[in-house]
Short mmCIF file of C-alpha atoms and ligand atoms in Angstrom, two decimals:
data_model
loop_
_atom_site.label_atom_id
_atom_site.label_comp_id
_atom_site.label_asym_id
_atom_site.label_seq_id
_atom_site.Cartn_x
_atom_site.Cartn_y
_atom_site.Cartn_z
CA MET A 326 -3.44 12.82 -10.42
CA ARG A 327 -5.81 11.71 -7.70
CA VAL A 328 -5.63 7.97 -7.62
CA VAL A 329 -6.37 5.03 -5.33
CA LEU A 330 -4.27 1.88 -5.82
CA LEU A 331 -5.87 -1.43 -4.90
CA GLY A 332 -4.10 -4.76 -5.02
CA ALA A 333 -3.26 -7.84 -3.00
CA PRO A 334 -0.17 -7.98 -0.78
CA GLY A 335 2.77 -8.43 -3.14
CA ALA A 336 0.96 -6.78 -6.06
CA GLY A 337 3.51 -3.97 -6.01
CA LYS A 338 1.35 -1.05 -4.85
CA GLY A 339 4.25 0.70 -3.11
CA THR A 340 6.56 0.43 -6.12
CA ILE A 341 3.91 1.66 -8.54
CA ALA A 342 2.90 4.51 -6.23
CA ASN A 343 6.51 5.54 -5.97
CA LEU A 344 7.00 5.59 -9.75
CA LEU A 345 3.78 7.56 -10.26
CA SER A 346 4.84 10.05 -7.64
CA GLU A 347 8.21 10.58 -9.37
CA HIS A 348 6.31 11.19 -12.61
CA ASP A 349 4.31 14.27 -11.56
CA GLY A 350 5.01 15.02 -7.92
CA SER A 351 1.74 13.59 -6.62
CA VAL A 352 2.24 12.52 -3.02
CA GLN A 353 2.17 8.86 -2.05
CA ILE A 354 -0.06 8.33 0.99
CA SER A 355 -0.29 5.10 2.96
CA THR A 356 -1.84 4.59 6.37
CA GLY A 357 1.44 3.12 7.61
CA ASP A 358 3.32 6.31 6.70
CA ILE A 359 0.62 8.55 8.18
CA LEU A 360 0.63 6.58 11.43
CA ARG A 361 4.41 6.60 11.72
CA ALA A 362 4.58 10.35 11.00
CA ALA A 363 1.83 11.21 13.51
CA VAL A 364 3.48 9.07 16.20
CA ASN A 365 6.95 10.54 15.51
CA GLU A 366 5.67 14.12 15.49
CA GLY A 367 3.76 13.44 18.70
CA THR A 368 0.52 15.01 17.45
CA GLU A 369 -2.62 14.45 19.55
CA LEU A 370 -3.84 11.86 17.05
CA GLY A 371 -0.40 10.27 17.05
CA LYS A 372 -0.42 9.93 20.83
CA GLU A 373 -3.83 8.33 20.70
CA ALA A 374 -2.72 5.90 17.99
CA LYS A 375 0.40 5.02 19.96
CA GLU A 376 -1.73 3.86 22.88
CA TYR A 377 -3.58 1.39 20.69
CA MET A 378 -0.39 0.18 19.06
CA GLY A 379 1.34 -0.15 22.42
CA ARG A 380 -1.44 -2.49 23.55
CA GLY A 381 -1.11 -4.46 20.34
CA ASP A 382 -4.57 -3.33 19.23
CA LEU A 383 -5.61 -2.18 15.79
CA VAL A 384 -5.89 1.56 15.40
CA PRO A 385 -9.64 2.20 14.95
CA ASP A 386 -10.99 3.48 11.64
CA SER A 387 -12.26 6.71 13.20
CA LEU A 388 -8.70 7.63 14.19
CA ILE A 389 -7.27 6.60 10.82
CA MET A 390 -9.91 8.77 9.12
CA SER A 391 -9.01 11.80 11.28
CA MET A 392 -5.36 11.38 10.36
CA MET A 393 -6.29 10.95 6.71
CA GLU A 394 -8.35 14.14 6.88
CA ALA A 395 -5.40 16.09 8.24
CA ARG A 396 -3.01 14.55 5.70
CA LEU A 397 -5.23 15.29 2.70
CA GLN A 398 -5.37 18.95 3.65
CA ALA A 399 -1.58 19.36 3.71
CA GLU A 400 -0.24 21.70 1.06
CA ASP A 401 1.77 19.07 -0.82
CA CYS A 402 -1.47 17.26 -1.76
CA GLU A 403 -2.37 20.09 -4.12
CA LYS A 404 -0.07 18.54 -6.74
CA GLY A 405 -2.00 15.30 -6.55
CA LEU A 406 -2.23 12.23 -4.38
CA ILE A 407 -1.86 8.49 -4.65
CA LEU A 408 -3.55 6.44 -1.94
CA ASP A 409 -1.45 3.32 -1.61
CA GLY A 410 -3.30 0.45 0.07
CA PHE A 411 -6.09 2.60 1.50
CA PRO A 412 -9.03 2.05 1.81
CA ARG A 413 -8.84 -1.61 2.82
CA THR A 414 -12.49 -2.29 3.62
CA ILE A 415 -15.92 -1.21 2.42
CA PRO A 416 -16.61 0.85 5.59
CA GLN A 417 -13.31 2.70 5.03
CA ALA A 418 -14.22 3.30 1.37
CA GLU A 419 -17.57 4.76 2.40
CA GLU A 420 -15.93 7.02 4.98
CA LEU A 421 -13.30 8.07 2.45
CA LYS A 422 -16.00 8.97 -0.05
CA LYS A 423 -17.67 11.28 2.50
CA LEU A 424 -14.34 12.79 3.49
CA LEU A 425 -13.32 13.53 -0.11
CA GLU A 426 -16.69 15.10 -0.80
CA ARG A 427 -16.33 17.30 2.27
CA LEU A 428 -12.85 18.39 1.17
CA GLY A 429 -13.94 18.92 -2.43
CA ILE A 430 -11.48 16.37 -3.78
CA ALA A 431 -12.56 14.26 -6.77
CA LEU A 432 -10.76 11.00 -7.52
CA ASP A 433 -9.65 10.54 -11.15
CA LEU A 434 -9.19 6.81 -11.04
CA VAL A 435 -9.11 3.72 -8.85
CA VAL A 436 -6.60 1.23 -10.19
CA ASN A 437 -6.90 -2.44 -9.38
CA LEU A 438 -3.47 -4.04 -9.79
CA ASP A 439 -4.34 -7.48 -10.99
CA VAL A 440 -1.47 -9.91 -10.36
CA PRO A 441 -1.92 -13.69 -10.67
CA LYS A 442 -1.65 -15.55 -7.37
CA GLU A 443 1.29 -17.69 -8.56
CA VAL A 444 3.24 -14.53 -9.40
CA ILE A 445 2.56 -13.06 -5.95
CA LEU A 446 3.58 -16.28 -4.23
CA ASP A 447 6.75 -16.46 -6.27
CA ARG A 448 7.56 -12.80 -5.59
CA LEU A 449 7.07 -12.98 -1.85
CA THR A 450 8.41 -16.43 -0.98
CA THR A 451 11.70 -15.65 -2.78
CA ARG A 452 12.19 -12.44 -0.83
CA ARG A 453 14.82 -12.24 1.90
CA THR A 454 15.26 -9.35 4.30
CA CYS A 455 18.41 -8.35 6.16
CA SER A 456 17.85 -9.19 9.83
CA ASN A 457 19.72 -6.09 11.01
CA PRO A 458 16.92 -3.65 11.99
CA ASP A 459 19.09 -0.67 10.99
CA CYS A 460 19.66 -2.08 7.51
CA GLN A 461 16.66 -4.16 6.38
CA ALA A 462 18.04 -4.47 2.84
CA ILE A 463 15.76 -6.58 0.65
CA TYR A 464 17.02 -9.42 -1.54
CA ASN A 465 15.44 -11.94 -3.85
CA ILE A 466 16.95 -15.41 -4.08
CA LYS A 467 16.30 -15.44 -7.85
CA SER A 468 16.89 -11.92 -9.11
CA ASN A 469 19.04 -10.28 -6.44
CA PRO A 470 20.44 -12.92 -4.09
CA PRO A 471 22.29 -12.26 -0.83
CA THR A 472 25.81 -13.74 -0.43
CA GLU A 473 26.28 -17.49 -0.97
CA ASP A 474 26.03 -18.15 2.75
CA GLY A 475 22.80 -16.12 2.94
CA ARG A 476 24.15 -12.87 4.33
CA CYS A 477 23.41 -9.21 3.60
CA LYS A 478 25.86 -7.73 1.08
CA ILE A 479 25.77 -4.37 2.86
CA CYS A 480 26.19 -5.23 6.53
CA GLY A 481 26.87 -8.99 6.64
CA SER A 482 23.90 -9.87 8.87
CA PRO A 483 21.84 -12.96 7.97
CA ALA A 484 19.26 -12.30 5.25
CA ILE A 485 16.14 -14.10 6.42
CA GLN A 486 12.65 -15.00 5.23
CA ARG A 487 10.17 -12.90 7.18
CA ASP A 488 7.47 -14.76 9.11
CA ASP A 489 4.78 -13.10 7.01
CA GLU A 490 6.47 -14.13 3.76
CA THR A 491 6.33 -17.90 4.10
CA GLU A 492 3.98 -19.64 1.70
CA GLU A 493 1.47 -20.38 4.46
CA ALA A 494 1.47 -16.80 5.75
CA ILE A 495 1.05 -15.41 2.24
CA MET A 496 -1.90 -17.70 1.55
CA ASN A 497 -3.49 -16.37 4.75
CA ARG A 498 -2.82 -12.77 3.78
CA LEU A 499 -4.35 -13.39 0.35
CA ASP A 500 -7.44 -14.95 1.94
CA THR A 501 -7.86 -11.91 4.20
CA TYR A 502 -7.43 -9.66 1.20
CA ASN A 503 -10.06 -11.53 -0.80
CA GLU A 504 -12.48 -11.34 2.07
CA LYS A 505 -12.02 -7.70 3.11
CA THR A 506 -10.46 -5.73 0.29
CA ALA A 507 -11.47 -7.41 -2.97
CA PRO A 508 -15.13 -6.26 -2.47
CA LEU A 509 -13.80 -2.73 -3.06
CA ILE A 510 -13.38 -3.63 -6.72
CA SER A 511 -17.15 -3.76 -7.22
CA PHE A 512 -17.64 -0.74 -4.96
CA TYR A 513 -15.45 1.41 -7.21
CA GLN A 514 -16.85 -0.19 -10.34
CA GLN A 515 -20.26 1.10 -9.29
CA GLU A 516 -18.72 4.51 -8.69
CA GLY A 517 -17.50 4.42 -12.30
CA LEU A 518 -13.89 4.90 -11.22
CA LEU A 519 -12.35 1.46 -11.57
CA LYS A 520 -9.67 0.39 -14.01
CA SER A 521 -8.23 -3.13 -13.66
CA ILE A 522 -4.72 -3.53 -14.99
CA LEU A 523 -2.89 -6.81 -15.39
CA SER A 524 0.30 -5.82 -13.63
CA LEU A 525 3.44 -7.86 -14.21
CA LYS A 526 6.09 -5.21 -14.88
CA SER A 527 6.02 -1.99 -12.87
CA GLN A 528 7.10 0.33 -15.66
CA GLU A 529 4.48 -1.02 -18.08
CA THR A 530 1.81 -0.71 -15.41
CA VAL A 531 2.76 2.92 -14.81
CA GLU A 532 2.44 3.64 -18.55
CA LYS A 533 -0.99 2.00 -18.60
CA ILE A 534 -2.11 4.10 -15.61
CA LYS A 535 -0.86 7.30 -17.25
CA ALA A 536 -2.76 6.38 -20.41
CA ALA A 537 -5.94 5.63 -18.44
CA LEU A 538 -5.69 9.03 -16.75
CA GLN A 539 -5.63 10.79 -20.10
CA THR A 540 -8.85 9.25 -21.39
ZN1 ZN B 737 22.06 -5.59 6.03
#
């Protein structure tokens, strides 16, 4: 499959991408993973990206696109690819369209994971993350709580609420998403590629995506 997954923070893009990838071996591609890999491997693009990150600046789109171009030409992409959280903006979507055309890759589907705001808020504000950087186990105070005194069950470090997972921070992230990324929904609608799926349970969503790919 050649799929783009769109969805707000907390919509479960990573989880769905992972399940889809297990299904048929399509590779899950996110800009975060590409950046980390390029930096770790010390490629020329990675070194360039590291300079921006070291200054606390955003890595520019042109650099992201060059990394994406290299990634999409890797052999493992022949089985299929799932773009998880990329593109994020209309300019990126336009660049991606040109890039895919140049590489002769046709997208099958762009899936918009539609998750009600209350569900996202509930999912993210109940999340707790182990504060030990080598562990980072994830808990949920409702469905998978840490110990009674709020510690990680694996390493015993405090399980904390991340700064970007407080209610206020999530509302901000959702606003940014609505401003920058939600316009992609109409972009891909015009391209005739969009399928919106009400996504509450990962496994059901994966079945719906598989079904949409077969039609
Ligand atoms: Zn831990």
